[in-house]
């Protein structure tokens, strides 16, 4: 039996609880929050219009949106503040359908929406321009366009929905613009990659703040123009931790770790995000010692990794294959008893899988209680890229049986598995199945199919698919087909493919090296000589291929013909022994 509603009582219990309520926004532990909720219920404050909005917001920050909804449902006659708070909670937790369901309940209850309602709804429309336009229509019809808070939200939402032109239309129609309006529009242009237009608008701004400067700085970093980015950084009237972090991140992405570290060391104030950027940068470049040393320094400052930082660093380890450092991050998570959320577990599965430790990846995947699509995709991809095609396809079948709808990323893993197993019939079937799930094949899906056809020697079909697909084939697709022509000694098609590659990247001498070898294998010496001449004119020599391996937190890189490694003699002796052992086992090299 529920407690009857009482008006607020300012007794000692209430004052004590109010102190806890004032700190609710700092509570990220759902267990502690549930205990406070129990106290609220015992004091019959679970219907209090002052208490419940704070509780809903706290549950939202704890990523417990359904608990927030349950708290809302106990209030018999919610007002606009309560409805708005719940819509905001669902939006924050990326649950757009529940945002609009709550909005419908609000209208059916006779509670009038206000400008905050529409602004919170707009935040849930990322990637859905149709929804933004529908809300835009209501906003205009109900007269909320005059409230500058709403058009500013429209600019941001159109931008995030991939409609910068509609964002610009809203901006141009605004009779009154404030600094947020200008910043939102600059941000929209940056997000769309229109850095010149963003710079023009930035220069036209009647006033600027640190957000304006940081937004444009981020734009130059995203397009890789670090010279202009650094020039802008130096001209900034003031800088904050975001400014420094952005430029450090830019140099990390560029691979200039020395400059990134110099700027990092000059920073007056560093937060967890800044440390994570630098540690991740080292990890992504395979610099295990530097990454580990910097992590030690970070821990000395008293900072500890959170879920976001952990995922970022694990992702970097996955990209570089830095298994040893990835294991250390895994150990840090255990040591600090960081909650193994699905997000962290997914990152661990991805890291172990990409680094080749499939047993550990599978062990973690198997223990994830609340698997999401990313969990399945990470494991399917890991199995596929390491040649375990059958296991990958079996896992895909299990995923569908358990009710998960695959996306485009899933099918890249599935088609990759088919490629490794040479399953042409199955790959065509899976390719067609994508339409059943409402997935439009992207260039990566076509690339997998073309690669498989090429490997199996069905070269003309692969070529025709590349020419007729609804995308301009890139160098990766033509390169895989050229290699297939080399394997199957198809000189005529190789010449056509080289012409396509030349049109895309005329300076890549590797293409001429491959066609030269194809001519040589076919005994067409004149063609080989012409290819060699073109290779010389294009730039001389093909860049040597390289490979690397991590051993005891040290990444060793080897290039073709390299004799500079300090243990070269020992390595060559071991290779010689392995070669002899393979011959004894009956191995014959394929020429």
XYZ file of C-alpha atoms in Angstrom:
591
model
C 0.000 0.000 0.000
C 1.522 3.321 -1.061
C 1.880 6.264 1.280
C -0.653 9.105 0.865
C 0.760 12.331 -0.541
C 1.787 14.912 2.020
C 2.817 18.500 1.555
C 6.547 19.091 2.169
C 7.425 18.898 5.865
C 10.500 20.800 6.918
C 11.511 18.482 9.735
C 14.919 17.065 10.537
C 14.439 14.077 8.217
C 13.490 16.378 5.382
C 16.502 18.643 5.964
C 18.856 15.645 6.053
C 17.382 14.318 2.846
C 17.549 17.733 1.190
C 21.292 17.741 1.836
C 21.555 14.409 0.033
C 19.317 15.674 -2.763
C 21.556 18.690 -3.326
C 24.433 16.276 -4.000
C 22.438 13.898 -6.203
C 24.038 15.219 -9.402
C 27.398 13.978 -8.054
C 26.079 10.451 -7.494
C 27.084 8.088 -10.319
C 26.531 4.901 -8.324
C 23.089 3.461 -9.034
C 23.207 1.344 -5.849
C 23.677 4.399 -3.598
C 21.019 6.207 -5.589
C 18.566 3.345 -5.069
C 19.180 3.573 -1.317
C 18.365 7.303 -1.358
C 15.261 6.516 -3.412
C 14.168 4.060 -0.709
C 14.541 6.798 1.951
C 12.488 9.151 -0.226
C 9.730 6.557 -0.446
C 9.746 5.897 3.315
C 9.329 9.629 3.969
C 6.414 9.700 1.485
C 8.274 12.175 -0.728
C 8.164 9.993 -3.841
C 5.385 12.225 -5.248
C 6.940 15.525 -4.215
C 7.272 17.833 -7.273
C 10.440 19.260 -5.698
C 12.101 15.884 -5.088
C 11.151 13.748 -8.105
C 12.772 15.922 -10.835
C 16.093 15.723 -8.960
C 15.708 11.966 -8.650
C 14.931 11.570 -12.363
C 17.974 13.659 -13.310
C 20.210 11.621 -11.001
C 19.000 8.327 -12.487
C 19.630 9.775 -15.929
C 23.254 10.639 -15.086
C 23.681 7.106 -13.683
C 22.534 5.718 -17.042
C 19.420 4.248 -15.426
C 16.685 5.773 -17.632
C 14.088 3.100 -16.857
C 14.468 3.736 -13.122
C 13.917 7.413 -13.947
C 10.728 6.458 -15.768
C 9.572 4.363 -12.808
C 10.097 7.320 -10.443
C 8.068 9.522 -12.798
C 5.186 7.015 -12.955
C 4.597 7.294 -9.188
C 3.557 10.951 -9.530
C -0.237 11.110 -10.114
C -0.439 14.472 -11.921
C 2.973 15.376 -13.351
C 3.517 18.983 -14.371
C 5.517 20.354 -17.312
C 8.740 20.372 -15.257
C 8.431 16.641 -14.578
C 7.599 15.812 -18.196
C 10.492 17.941 -19.439
C 12.898 16.331 -16.973
C 11.925 12.830 -18.121
C 12.180 13.763 -21.819
C 15.609 15.192 -21.112
C 16.624 11.980 -19.276
C 15.568 9.763 -22.180
C 17.328 12.072 -24.635
C 20.544 11.989 -22.576
C 20.429 8.178 -22.637
C 19.844 8.011 -26.417
C 16.263 6.744 -26.237
C 14.497 8.929 -28.822
C 11.393 6.737 -29.097
C 10.751 7.111 -25.347
C 11.245 10.881 -25.651
C 8.411 11.078 -28.157
C 6.260 8.589 -26.221
C 6.597 10.812 -23.146
C 5.787 13.863 -25.271
C 2.596 12.130 -26.480
C 1.642 11.340 -22.858
C 2.232 14.990 -22.020
C -0.163 16.126 -24.745
C -2.809 13.530 -23.813
C -2.574 14.681 -20.169
C -3.404 18.226 -21.207
C -0.050 19.574 -19.991
C 1.172 22.307 -22.307
C 4.618 21.970 -23.826
C 6.975 24.918 -23.521
C 10.208 25.967 -25.214
C 12.225 23.617 -22.990
C 10.082 20.668 -24.091
C 10.879 21.237 -27.758
C 14.548 21.904 -27.086
C 14.903 18.593 -25.217
C 12.996 16.772 -27.975
C 15.318 18.247 -30.576
C 18.353 16.885 -28.738
C 16.977 13.367 -29.260
C 16.728 13.736 -33.048
C 20.379 13.151 -33.972
C 20.559 11.584 -37.412
C 16.820 12.065 -38.078
C 16.260 15.226 -40.158
C 12.587 14.279 -40.674
C 11.928 14.425 -36.935
C 13.709 17.759 -36.652
C 11.560 19.169 -39.455
C 8.378 17.859 -37.801
C 9.267 19.587 -34.521
C 10.312 22.686 -36.456
C 6.810 22.851 -37.951
C 5.172 22.667 -34.515
C 7.546 25.278 -33.124
C 6.622 27.740 -35.881
C 2.888 26.991 -35.605
C 2.858 27.463 -31.816
C 4.942 30.631 -31.898
C 8.046 29.367 -30.075
C 10.388 30.614 -32.827
C 10.632 33.935 -31.034
C 12.248 32.238 -28.040
C 15.922 32.303 -29.028
C 16.516 29.122 -27.024
C 14.469 27.100 -29.570
C 16.012 28.258 -32.891
C 19.454 27.775 -31.353
C 18.461 24.169 -30.619
C 17.134 23.809 -34.176
C 20.472 24.925 -35.632
C 22.305 22.377 -33.514
C 19.834 19.573 -34.325
C 19.812 20.185 -38.082
C 23.597 20.197 -37.959
C 23.793 16.873 -36.113
C 21.192 15.422 -38.490
C 23.504 16.174 -41.416
C 21.536 19.150 -42.741
C 23.844 22.192 -42.511
C 21.876 24.055 -45.204
C 18.673 23.846 -43.121
C 20.637 24.947 -40.056
C 21.854 27.955 -42.043
C 18.275 28.738 -43.138
C 17.129 28.854 -39.495
C 20.114 31.046 -38.613
C 19.450 33.486 -41.466
C 15.756 33.781 -40.534
C 16.491 34.673 -36.904
C 15.644 38.303 -36.185
C 17.736 38.261 -33.038
C 20.959 36.290 -32.725
C 23.045 35.853 -29.614
C 26.523 34.418 -29.149
C 25.075 30.893 -28.842
C 23.425 31.299 -32.266
C 26.724 32.234 -33.905
C 28.628 29.495 -32.096
C 26.005 26.904 -33.062
C 26.258 27.899 -36.726
C 30.063 27.856 -36.736
C 29.884 24.437 -35.090
C 27.395 23.253 -37.729
C 29.730 24.252 -40.558
C 32.696 22.630 -38.817
C 30.711 19.425 -38.338
C 29.853 19.425 -42.061
C 33.534 19.796 -42.948
C 32.966 23.249 -44.469
C 35.973 24.794 -42.812
C 36.214 27.780 -45.194
C 32.586 28.743 -44.574
C 33.138 28.256 -40.841
C 36.164 30.568 -40.942
C 34.186 33.191 -42.888
C 31.381 33.129 -40.322
C 33.896 33.186 -37.463
C 35.463 36.333 -38.950
C 32.000 37.949 -39.229
C 31.043 37.296 -35.602
C 30.233 40.503 -33.685
C 31.794 38.953 -30.595
C 33.591 35.727 -29.747
C 34.186 33.646 -26.666
C 36.367 30.645 -25.892
C 33.710 28.339 -27.422
C 33.980 30.182 -30.758
C 37.751 29.794 -30.882
C 37.677 26.156 -29.767
C 35.042 25.270 -32.363
C 37.096 26.642 -35.262
C 40.273 25.129 -33.824
C 38.537 21.746 -33.745
C 37.528 22.230 -37.383
C 41.102 22.712 -38.573
C 42.251 19.725 -36.510
C 39.539 17.511 -38.014
C 40.582 18.323 -41.596
C 44.239 17.749 -40.670
C 45.381 21.341 -41.250
C 47.648 21.531 -38.218
C 49.634 24.527 -39.491
C 46.523 26.731 -39.528
C 45.267 25.107 -36.327
C 48.475 25.944 -34.477
C 48.475 29.495 -35.869
C 44.910 29.942 -34.585
C 45.893 28.387 -31.257
C 48.690 30.929 -30.826
C 46.328 33.816 -31.641
C 43.709 32.812 -29.075
C 43.174 35.565 -26.480
C 42.644 32.882 -23.854
C 43.003 29.113 -23.789
C 41.405 26.493 -21.631
C 41.975 22.780 -21.206
C 39.756 22.109 -24.253
C 41.970 24.302 -26.457
C 45.134 22.538 -25.349
C 43.544 19.089 -25.588
C 42.294 19.768 -29.124
C 45.678 20.785 -30.485
C 47.470 17.934 -28.662
C 44.930 15.525 -30.158
C 45.572 16.971 -33.617
C 49.314 16.350 -33.445
C 48.703 12.831 -32.097
C 46.453 12.055 -35.070
C 49.079 13.472 -37.408
C 51.669 11.171 -35.846
C 53.840 14.031 -34.586
C 54.143 12.693 -31.058
C 57.131 14.895 -30.230
C 55.185 18.136 -30.789
C 52.133 16.661 -29.065
C 54.215 15.809 -25.995
C 55.885 19.235 -25.946
C 52.494 20.956 -25.874
C 51.175 18.454 -23.347
C 54.079 19.190 -20.994
C 53.467 22.952 -21.324
C 49.844 22.673 -20.200
C 49.155 24.326 -16.887
C 46.077 22.289 -16.019
C 45.497 18.766 -17.281
C 42.332 16.754 -16.838
C 41.627 13.077 -17.409
C 40.645 13.734 -21.034
C 44.015 15.350 -21.790
C 45.976 12.506 -20.209
C 43.831 9.999 -22.108
C 44.478 11.735 -25.442
C 48.231 11.549 -24.931
C 48.305 7.976 -23.605
C 45.998 6.847 -26.430
C 48.186 8.647 -28.955
C 51.255 6.732 -27.820
C 49.311 3.459 -27.774
C 47.910 3.974 -31.268
C 51.421 4.522 -32.612
C 52.651 1.351 -30.909
C 54.830 3.256 -28.414
C 54.246 0.954 -25.459
C 57.019 2.262 -23.175
C 55.959 5.886 -23.595
C 52.287 5.024 -23.058
C 53.049 3.002 -19.936
C 55.358 5.661 -18.499
C 52.784 8.404 -19.030
C 50.062 6.290 -17.443
C 52.323 5.924 -14.388
C 52.690 9.713 -14.178
C 48.944 10.173 -14.509
C 48.286 7.790 -11.633
C 50.864 9.660 -9.523
C 48.684 12.780 -9.831
C 45.814 10.871 -8.224
C 43.747 10.537 -11.392
C 42.164 7.188 -12.209
C 40.800 5.908 -15.494
C 37.052 6.113 -15.944
C 34.955 4.130 -18.422
C 35.403 6.615 -21.268
C 39.188 6.834 -20.849
C 39.467 3.053 -20.597
C 37.535 2.526 -23.828
C 39.590 5.169 -25.643
C 42.934 3.609 -24.676
C 41.761 0.056 -25.387
C 40.576 1.172 -28.828
C 44.022 2.638 -29.522
C 45.656 -0.633 -28.435
C 43.331 -2.529 -30.762
C 44.306 -0.342 -33.716
C 48.047 -0.808 -33.167
C 47.942 -4.395 -31.907
C 49.531 -3.356 -28.615
C 48.454 -6.414 -26.641
C 50.814 -5.984 -23.675
C 49.649 -2.464 -22.848
C 46.041 -3.490 -23.471
C 46.480 -6.196 -20.836
C 47.784 -3.589 -18.411
C 44.662 -1.465 -18.939
C 42.567 -4.576 -18.308
C 44.465 -5.089 -15.042
C 43.928 -1.430 -14.064
C 40.177 -1.867 -14.519
C 40.243 -4.881 -12.192
C 42.509 -3.162 -9.656
C 40.342 -0.055 -9.317
C 37.168 -2.168 -9.407
C 35.847 -0.119 -12.281
C 32.453 -1.507 -13.204
C 32.745 -3.842 -16.187
C 30.013 -2.177 -18.195
C 29.010 -3.530 -21.580
C 30.943 -0.655 -23.158
C 34.201 -1.593 -21.407
C 33.705 -5.293 -22.089
C 33.087 -4.549 -25.764
C 36.346 -2.599 -25.932
C 38.187 -5.490 -24.265
C 36.703 -8.008 -26.709
C 37.682 -5.787 -29.645
C 41.219 -5.259 -28.330
C 41.937 -8.927 -27.603
C 40.336 -10.022 -30.882
C 42.259 -7.570 -33.064
C 45.485 -8.434 -31.242
C 44.921 -12.119 -32.026
C 44.128 -13.370 -28.513
C 40.809 -14.915 -29.524
C 40.535 -17.165 -26.463
C 40.557 -14.193 -24.082
C 38.238 -12.231 -26.380
C 35.765 -15.119 -26.416
C 36.001 -15.580 -22.641
C 35.081 -11.928 -22.025
C 32.384 -11.963 -24.711
C 30.819 -15.067 -23.183
C 30.636 -13.397 -19.750
C 28.887 -10.218 -20.939
C 25.448 -10.437 -19.352
C 23.846 -7.653 -21.372
C 25.314 -8.022 -24.842
C 24.519 -5.331 -27.385
C 25.096 -5.192 -31.135
C 28.641 -3.898 -30.656
C 29.467 -6.982 -28.547
C 28.390 -9.341 -31.322
C 30.018 -7.275 -34.076
C 33.368 -7.156 -32.261
C 33.471 -10.931 -31.840
C 32.257 -11.702 -35.370
C 34.907 -9.374 -36.816
C 37.642 -10.785 -34.599
C 36.921 -14.342 -35.698
C 36.602 -13.332 -39.352
C 39.851 -11.370 -39.706
C 41.856 -14.173 -38.091
C 40.566 -16.815 -40.484
C 37.933 -18.445 -38.268
C 35.227 -17.966 -40.875
C 32.958 -20.833 -39.835
C 32.942 -19.749 -36.185
C 32.183 -16.183 -37.292
C 29.219 -17.297 -39.413
C 27.946 -19.605 -36.664
C 28.113 -16.715 -34.199
C 26.235 -14.496 -36.645
C 23.482 -17.125 -36.878
C 23.304 -17.319 -33.069
C 23.119 -13.538 -32.855
C 20.110 -13.425 -35.187
C 18.442 -16.300 -33.310
C 18.742 -14.316 -30.070
C 16.823 -11.436 -31.630
C 19.602 -8.984 -32.492
C 19.178 -7.114 -35.767
C 22.465 -6.896 -37.706
C 23.678 -3.607 -39.151
C 26.090 -2.693 -41.923
C 29.100 -3.298 -39.670
C 27.877 -6.823 -38.915
C 27.711 -7.701 -42.591
C 31.252 -6.454 -43.221
C 32.399 -9.081 -40.711
C 30.144 -11.736 -42.270
C 31.390 -11.023 -45.810
C 34.977 -10.958 -44.535
C 34.406 -14.444 -43.079
C 33.088 -15.639 -46.445
C 36.160 -14.169 -48.166
C 38.566 -16.062 -45.910
C 36.658 -19.300 -46.543
C 36.170 -18.716 -50.264
C 32.374 -19.022 -49.957
C 31.088 -17.318 -53.101
C 27.530 -18.667 -53.042
C 27.100 -17.834 -49.358
C 28.610 -14.357 -49.727
C 26.119 -13.534 -52.498
C 23.286 -14.777 -50.305
C 24.411 -12.685 -47.333
C 24.870 -9.672 -49.616
C 21.256 -10.038 -50.799
C 20.058 -10.604 -47.213
C 21.142 -7.082 -46.284
C 18.073 -5.716 -48.064
C 15.828 -7.823 -45.800
C 17.175 -5.827 -42.842
C 16.791 -2.491 -44.604
C 20.559 -2.093 -44.988
C 21.897 -0.394 -48.107
C 25.277 -1.918 -49.066
C 28.195 0.492 -48.718
C 31.472 0.494 -50.623
C 33.062 -1.733 -47.941
C 30.489 -4.478 -48.622
C 31.106 -4.325 -52.364
C 34.839 -4.377 -51.643
C 34.529 -7.657 -49.707
C 32.587 -9.266 -52.550
C 35.004 -8.019 -55.227
C 37.964 -9.252 -53.173
C 36.401 -12.715 -52.846
C 35.603 -12.970 -56.567
C 39.145 -11.904 -57.383
C 40.707 -14.446 -55.050
C 38.646 -17.224 -56.632
C 39.681 -16.174 -60.133
C 36.280 -14.867 -61.238
C 38.005 -11.729 -62.426
C 35.632 -10.344 -65.068
C 32.657 -10.549 -62.714
C 34.723 -8.770 -60.048
C 35.719 -6.084 -62.569
C 32.145 -5.605 -63.812
C 30.865 -5.346 -60.231
C 33.459 -2.653 -59.502
C 32.404 -0.719 -62.614
C 28.648 -1.001 -62.015
C 28.354 -0.558 -58.231
C 26.755 2.728 -57.090
C 30.082 4.060 -55.767
C 33.302 5.246 -57.336
C 35.754 2.362 -56.721
C 38.660 3.426 -54.531
C 42.328 2.453 -54.667
C 41.810 -0.362 -52.153
C 39.271 -2.113 -54.390
C 41.311 -1.714 -57.581
C 44.466 -2.725 -55.701
C 42.920 -5.991 -54.494
C 41.729 -6.746 -58.032
C 45.185 -6.006 -59.466
C 46.727 -8.451 -57.010
C 44.129 -11.025 -58.081
C 45.153 -10.449 -61.712
C 48.756 -11.111 -60.669
C 47.844 -14.375 -58.918
C 45.783 -15.589 -61.891
C 48.106 -14.172 -64.608
C 45.426 -12.092 -66.341
C 47.473 -9.496 -68.219
C 44.650 -7.922 -70.237
C 42.473 -7.181 -67.220
C 45.491 -6.056 -65.192
C 46.153 -3.339 -67.782
C 42.584 -2.044 -67.410
C 42.856 -2.070 -63.626
C 46.163 -0.183 -63.716
C 44.505 2.485 -65.875
C 41.823 2.881 -63.187
C 44.458 3.084 -60.454
C 46.469 5.621 -62.412
C 43.406 7.824 -62.602
C 43.103 7.706 -58.803
C 46.720 7.766 -57.623
C 49.202 8.234 -60.440
C 52.139 8.613 -58.051
C 51.842 5.106 -56.555
C 54.730 3.251 -58.164
C 53.612 0.028 -56.483
C 50.950 -0.386 -59.172
C 53.617 -0.405 -61.891
C 55.706 -2.862 -59.896
C 52.788 -5.312 -59.816
C 51.936 -4.948 -63.529
C 55.637 -5.278 -64.345
C 55.730 -8.609 -62.509
C 52.551 -9.715 -64.302
C 54.162 -8.966 -67.685
C 57.301 -10.832 -66.629
C 55.321 -13.912 -65.558
C 53.551 -13.913 -68.941
C 56.834 -13.459 -70.813
C 55.797 -10.069 -72.203
C 59.145 -8.352 -71.861
C 58.221 -5.229 -73.845
C 55.296 -4.603 -71.521
C 57.529 -5.167 -68.509
C 60.081 -2.654 -69.817
C 57.378 -0.017 -70.392
C 55.974 -0.594 -66.897
C 59.460 -0.223 -65.381
C 59.943 3.019 -67.299
C 56.611 4.380 -66.076
C 57.536 3.329 -62.540
C 60.768 5.306 -62.823
C 58.939 8.376 -64.172
C 56.328 8.146 -61.397
C 58.828 8.262 -58.589
C 61.453 5.613 -58.801
C 60.983 2.949 -56.176
C 58.107 1.320 -54.397
C 58.021 1.949 -50.667
C 59.273 -1.127 -48.861
C 56.662 -3.221 -47.110
C 56.944 -3.550 -43.369
C 55.687 -5.698 -40.523
C 56.027 -5.497 -36.775
C 55.640 -7.504 -33.613
C 55.291 -6.545 -29.943
C 57.572 -8.359 -27.509
C 57.981 -7.442 -23.834
C 56.307 -4.049 -24.357
C 58.677 -3.212 -27.223
C 57.393 -2.947 -30.794
C 59.919 -4.281 -33.338
C 59.405 -3.113 -36.935
C 60.934 -4.843 -39.943
C 61.075 -3.651 -43.542
C 61.977 -5.585 -46.663
C 65.773 -5.849 -46.941
C 66.304 -4.173 -43.569
C 69.578 -5.138 -41.845
C 69.580 -2.395 -39.205
C 67.897 -4.338 -36.397
C 70.467 -5.106 -33.645
C 69.475 -8.793 -33.646
C 69.364 -9.250 -37.434
C 71.882 -12.127 -37.493
C 69.999 -14.051 -34.811
C 66.686 -13.459 -36.582
C 68.040 -14.718 -39.919
C 69.491 -17.833 -38.292
C 66.104 -18.597 -36.757
C 64.367 -18.049 -40.114
C 66.819 -20.442 -41.752
C 66.097 -23.094 -39.097
C 62.346 -22.618 -39.544
C 62.712 -22.960 -43.320
C 64.568 -26.252 -42.986
C 62.008 -27.545 -40.492
C 59.124 -26.652 -42.832
C 60.784 -28.508 -45.722
C 61.152 -31.585 -43.527
C 57.396 -31.407 -42.887
C 56.759 -31.404 -46.645
C 56.032 -27.698 -47.169
C 56.564 -26.434 -50.731
C 56.596 -22.664 -51.299
C 54.040 -21.380 -53.828
C 55.764 -19.360 -56.550
